[in-house]
Amino acid sequence: GTLNSHWMIVMPGQRLAPEDRDYAVACAVPVDAEGLVYVNGRQPSDSRALEGGEIDQGNAQYGGQELVVVFDDVFVPFSRVFLDGETEFAAPIVERFTNYHRRSYICKAGLGDVLLGAAATMADYNGVAKASHVKDKLVELAYMNENIAGTALSASYQSHREPAGNWGPNSMHANVCKHNVTRFPYLAAAIAQDLAGGLVSTLPGEADFNHPVAGPLLEKYLAGAPGSTVENRRRMLRLIENMTMGRNCVGYMAESMHGAGSPQAQRVVIQRLMDPEGKKKLAKRIAGIKE
């Protein structure tokens, strides 16, 4: 998102020891500041955007990019510096930031809704929408999407007011939300690919469909259920491919795993907050155990 912004906020990414004070820096920097170097990352199938076709891109309207950002002697006025060597504040800053960020992964429920719609549409095009096991798989997609959305909303609803006046989300539910996100998009991708069928990974390209010999053959033999068109099947297959193994799987899957901290980071917080001793007392009291 840096290239789509006016400013970037720089902050530590982990707990720091006193000897790490040179890295205890938080500041605001305009994205066009002198000395910033951006190196664009590659994405699966990204060169399709340069091939001239629309359908094979899967999602020709929206996309994103990931960057390596290098600070090569960038000047930052002290008025925009929020942390300057105070290592004792690095961990609290990281924890507060990740609470906000992990709660914000409700966005993956929106992407999941798109994938659910794509999978359900492919079930229609493949003529299997009424099969009970297909309906059950769509229910599973909805369950996972709403689980992500529910924990994110719960984290916001149970916010607490900080002494400074700002509001912080519920840490437990924010981390549960993000931990769900490290798992559910991968399961959702498998269901979508299952319902799409093998063509999701073997579909010929636009040049083949436009070929005078191959094109008519493909139109004949890749026909779907009555009422569907080959072009619409191709468009939906490319969308599922794009989201689950193509250019936008970076945002839906890999970023879901590692963004705002990899899975173990959430488990560390959940372990710290789960209060097993308090829950032991509840269980013992109900069981009639007195110690």
Coordinates of N, CA, C and O in Angstrom, one line a residue, residues 97-169:
F97 N -0.2 -1.7 17.8 CA -0.4 -1.7 16.4 C -0.9 -3.0 15.9 O -1.9 -3.0 15.1
T98 N -0.4 -4.1 16.4 CA -0.9 -5.4 15.9 C -2.3 -5.7 16.3 O -3.1 -6.3 15.6
N99 N -2.7 -5.2 17.5 CA -4.1 -5.3 17.8 C -5.0 -4.7 16.8 O -6.1 -5.2 16.4
Y100 N -4.7 -3.4 16.4 CA -5.5 -2.7 15.4 C -5.5 -3.5 14.1 O -6.5 -3.7 13.4
H101 N -4.2 -3.9 13.7 CA -4.1 -4.5 12.4 C -4.7 -5.9 12.3 O -5.4 -6.2 11.3
R102 N -4.6 -6.7 13.4 CA -5.2 -8.0 13.4 C -6.7 -8.0 13.4 O -7.3 -8.8 12.8
R103 N -7.2 -7.0 14.0 CA -8.7 -6.8 14.0 C -9.1 -6.4 12.6 O -10.2 -6.7 12.1
S104 N -8.3 -5.6 11.9 CA -8.7 -5.1 10.6 C -8.7 -6.2 9.5 O -9.2 -5.9 8.4
Y105 N -8.4 -7.4 9.9 CA -8.4 -8.5 8.9 C -9.9 -9.0 8.6 O -10.1 -10.0 7.9
I106 N -10.8 -8.2 9.0 CA -12.2 -8.4 8.6 C -12.3 -8.3 7.1 O -13.2 -8.9 6.4
C107 N -11.3 -7.6 6.5 CA -11.3 -7.5 5.0 C -11.2 -8.8 4.3 O -11.7 -9.0 3.2
K108 N -10.6 -9.8 5.0 CA -10.5 -11.1 4.3 C -11.9 -11.8 4.2 O -12.1 -12.7 3.4
A109 N -12.8 -11.4 5.1 CA -14.1 -11.9 5.0 C -14.8 -11.4 3.7 O -15.5 -12.1 3.0
G110 N -14.5 -10.2 3.3 CA -15.0 -9.6 2.1 C -14.4 -10.3 0.9 O -15.2 -10.7 -0.1
L111 N -13.1 -10.6 0.9 CA -12.5 -11.4 -0.2 C -13.1 -12.8 -0.2 O -13.4 -13.3 -1.3
G112 N -13.3 -13.3 1.0 CA -14.0 -14.7 1.0 C -15.4 -14.7 0.5 O -15.8 -15.7 -0.2
D113 N -16.1 -13.6 0.6 CA -17.4 -13.5 0.0 C -17.4 -13.5 -1.5 O -18.2 -14.1 -2.2
V114 N -16.4 -12.8 -2.0 CA -16.2 -12.9 -3.5 C -15.9 -14.3 -3.9 O -16.4 -14.8 -4.9
L115 N -15.0 -15.0 -3.2 CA -14.7 -16.4 -3.6 C -15.9 -17.3 -3.4 O -16.0 -18.2 -4.3
L116 N -16.7 -17.1 -2.4 CA -17.9 -17.9 -2.3 C -18.8 -17.6 -3.5 O -19.3 -18.6 -4.0
G117 N -19.0 -16.4 -3.9 CA -19.8 -16.1 -5.0 C -19.2 -16.7 -6.3 O -20.0 -17.2 -7.1
A118 N -17.9 -16.7 -6.4 CA -17.3 -17.3 -7.6 C -17.5 -18.8 -7.6 O -17.8 -19.4 -8.6
A119 N -17.3 -19.5 -6.4 CA -17.5 -20.9 -6.3 C -19.0 -21.3 -6.6 O -19.3 -22.3 -7.3
A120 N -19.9 -20.5 -6.1 CA -21.3 -20.8 -6.3 C -21.7 -20.6 -7.7 O -22.5 -21.4 -8.3
T121 N -21.1 -19.6 -8.4 CA -21.4 -19.4 -9.8 C -20.9 -20.6 -10.6 O -21.5 -21.0 -11.6
M122 N -19.7 -21.0 -10.3 CA -19.1 -22.2 -11.0 C -19.9 -23.4 -10.8 O -20.1 -24.2 -11.8
A123 N -20.5 -23.6 -9.7 CA -21.4 -24.7 -9.4 C -22.6 -24.6 -10.4 O -23.1 -25.6 -10.9
D124 N -23.1 -23.4 -10.6 CA -24.2 -23.2 -11.5 C -23.8 -23.5 -12.9 O -24.4 -24.3 -13.7
Y125 N -22.6 -23.0 -13.4 CA -22.1 -23.2 -14.7 C -21.8 -24.7 -15.0 O -21.9 -25.2 -16.1
N126 N -21.4 -25.4 -13.9 CA -21.1 -26.8 -14.1 C -22.3 -27.7 -13.9 O -22.2 -28.9 -14.1
G127 N -23.4 -27.1 -13.6 CA -24.7 -27.9 -13.5 C -24.8 -28.8 -12.3 O -25.5 -29.8 -12.3
V128 N -24.1 -28.4 -11.2 CA -24.1 -29.2 -9.9 C -24.6 -28.4 -8.7 O -24.4 -28.9 -7.6
A129 N -25.2 -27.3 -8.9 CA -25.6 -26.4 -7.8 C -26.6 -27.1 -6.8 O -26.6 -26.7 -5.6
K130 N -27.3 -28.0 -7.3 CA -28.4 -28.6 -6.4 C -27.8 -29.8 -5.7 O -28.5 -30.3 -4.8
A131 N -26.6 -30.2 -5.9 CA -26.1 -31.4 -5.2 C -25.9 -31.0 -3.7 O -25.4 -30.0 -3.4
S132 N -26.2 -31.9 -2.8 CA -26.2 -31.6 -1.4 C -24.7 -31.3 -0.9 O -24.5 -30.5 -0.1
H133 N -23.7 -32.1 -1.5 CA -22.4 -31.9 -1.0 C -21.8 -30.5 -1.5 O -21.0 -29.9 -0.8
V134 N -22.3 -30.1 -2.6 CA -21.9 -28.8 -3.1 C -22.5 -27.7 -2.2 O -21.8 -26.7 -1.8
K135 N -23.8 -27.8 -1.9 CA -24.4 -26.8 -1.0 C -23.6 -26.8 0.4 O -23.4 -25.7 1.0
D136 N -23.2 -28.0 0.9 CA -22.6 -28.0 2.1 C -21.2 -27.3 2.1 O -20.8 -26.7 3.0
K137 N -20.5 -27.5 1.0 CA -19.2 -26.8 0.8 C -19.4 -25.3 0.8 O -18.5 -24.5 1.3
L138 N -20.5 -24.8 0.2 CA -20.7 -23.4 0.2 C -21.1 -22.9 1.6 O -20.7 -21.8 2.0
V139 N -21.8 -23.7 2.4 CA -22.0 -23.4 3.8 C -20.7 -23.3 4.5 O -20.5 -22.4 5.4
E140 N -19.8 -24.1 4.3 CA -18.5 -24.1 4.9 C -17.8 -22.8 4.6 O -17.1 -22.2 5.5
L141 N -17.8 -22.3 3.4 CA -17.2 -21.1 3.0 C -17.9 -19.9 3.8 O -17.2 -19.0 4.3
A142 N -19.2 -19.9 3.8 CA -19.9 -18.9 4.6 C -19.5 -18.9 6.1 O -19.3 -17.9 6.7
Y143 N -19.5 -20.1 6.6 CA -19.1 -20.2 8.0 C -17.7 -19.6 8.3 O -17.6 -18.9 9.3
M144 N -16.8 -19.9 7.5 CA -15.4 -19.4 7.7 C -15.4 -17.8 7.5 O -14.8 -17.1 8.3
N145 N -16.1 -17.3 6.5 CA -16.1 -15.9 6.3 C -16.8 -15.2 7.5 O -16.3 -14.1 8.0
E146 N -17.9 -15.7 8.0 CA -18.6 -15.0 9.1 C -17.8 -15.2 10.4 O -17.9 -14.3 11.3
N147 N -17.1 -16.3 10.5 CA -16.2 -16.4 11.7 C -15.2 -15.3 11.8 O -14.9 -14.7 12.8
I148 N -14.5 -15.1 10.6 CA -13.6 -14.0 10.6 C -14.2 -12.6 10.9 O -13.7 -11.9 11.7
A149 N -15.3 -12.4 10.2 CA -16.0 -11.1 10.4 C -16.5 -10.9 11.9 O -16.4 -9.9 12.5
G150 N -17.0 -12.0 12.5 CA -17.5 -11.9 13.8 C -16.5 -11.6 14.9 O -16.7 -10.8 15.8
T151 N -15.3 -12.3 14.8 CA -14.3 -12.0 15.8 C -13.7 -10.6 15.6 O -13.4 -10.0 16.6
A152 N -13.6 -10.1 14.3 CA -13.2 -8.8 14.1 C -14.1 -7.8 14.7 O -13.7 -6.8 15.4
L153 N -15.4 -8.0 14.5 CA -16.4 -7.1 15.0 C -16.5 -7.1 16.5 O -16.6 -6.1 17.2
S154 N -16.3 -8.3 17.1 CA -16.3 -8.5 18.5 C -15.1 -7.7 19.1 O -15.2 -7.1 20.2
A155 N -13.9 -7.8 18.5 CA -12.8 -7.1 19.0 C -13.0 -5.6 19.0 O -12.6 -4.9 19.9
S156 N -13.8 -5.1 18.0 CA -14.1 -3.6 18.0 C -15.1 -3.3 19.0 O -15.0 -2.3 19.8
Y157 N -16.2 -4.1 19.1 CA -17.3 -3.9 20.1 C -16.8 -3.9 21.5 O -17.2 -3.1 22.3
Q158 N -15.8 -4.7 21.8 CA -15.3 -4.8 23.2 C -14.0 -3.9 23.4 O -13.1 -4.3 24.2
S159 N -13.9 -2.8 22.6 CA -12.8 -2.0 22.8 C -12.7 -1.3 24.1 O -13.7 -1.3 24.9
H160 N -11.6 -0.8 24.5 CA -11.4 -0.1 25.8 C -10.7 1.2 25.5 O -10.0 1.4 24.5
R161 N -11.0 2.2 26.4 CA -10.5 3.5 26.2 C -9.1 3.6 26.9 O -9.0 3.2 28.0
E162 N -8.1 4.1 26.1 CA -6.8 4.3 26.6 C -6.7 5.6 27.4 O -7.6 6.5 27.2
P163 N -5.7 5.8 28.3 CA -5.6 7.0 29.0 C -5.5 8.3 28.1 O -6.0 9.3 28.5
A164 N -4.9 8.1 26.9 CA -4.8 9.2 26.0 C -6.1 9.6 25.4 O -6.2 10.7 24.7
G165 N -7.2 8.7 25.5 CA -8.5 9.0 24.9 C -8.8 8.2 23.7 O -10.0 8.2 23.2
N166 N -7.8 7.6 23.1 CA -8.1 6.7 21.9 C -8.6 5.4 22.4 O -8.5 5.0 23.6
W167 N -9.2 4.6 21.5 CA -9.8 3.3 21.8 C -8.9 2.2 21.2 O -8.5 2.3 20.1
G168 N -8.7 1.2 22.0 CA -8.0 0.0 21.6 C -8.9 -1.2 21.5 O -9.7 -1.4 22.4
P169 N -8.7 -2.1 20.5 CA -9.6 -3.2 20.4 C -9.3 -4.3 21.4 O -8.2 -4.3 22.0

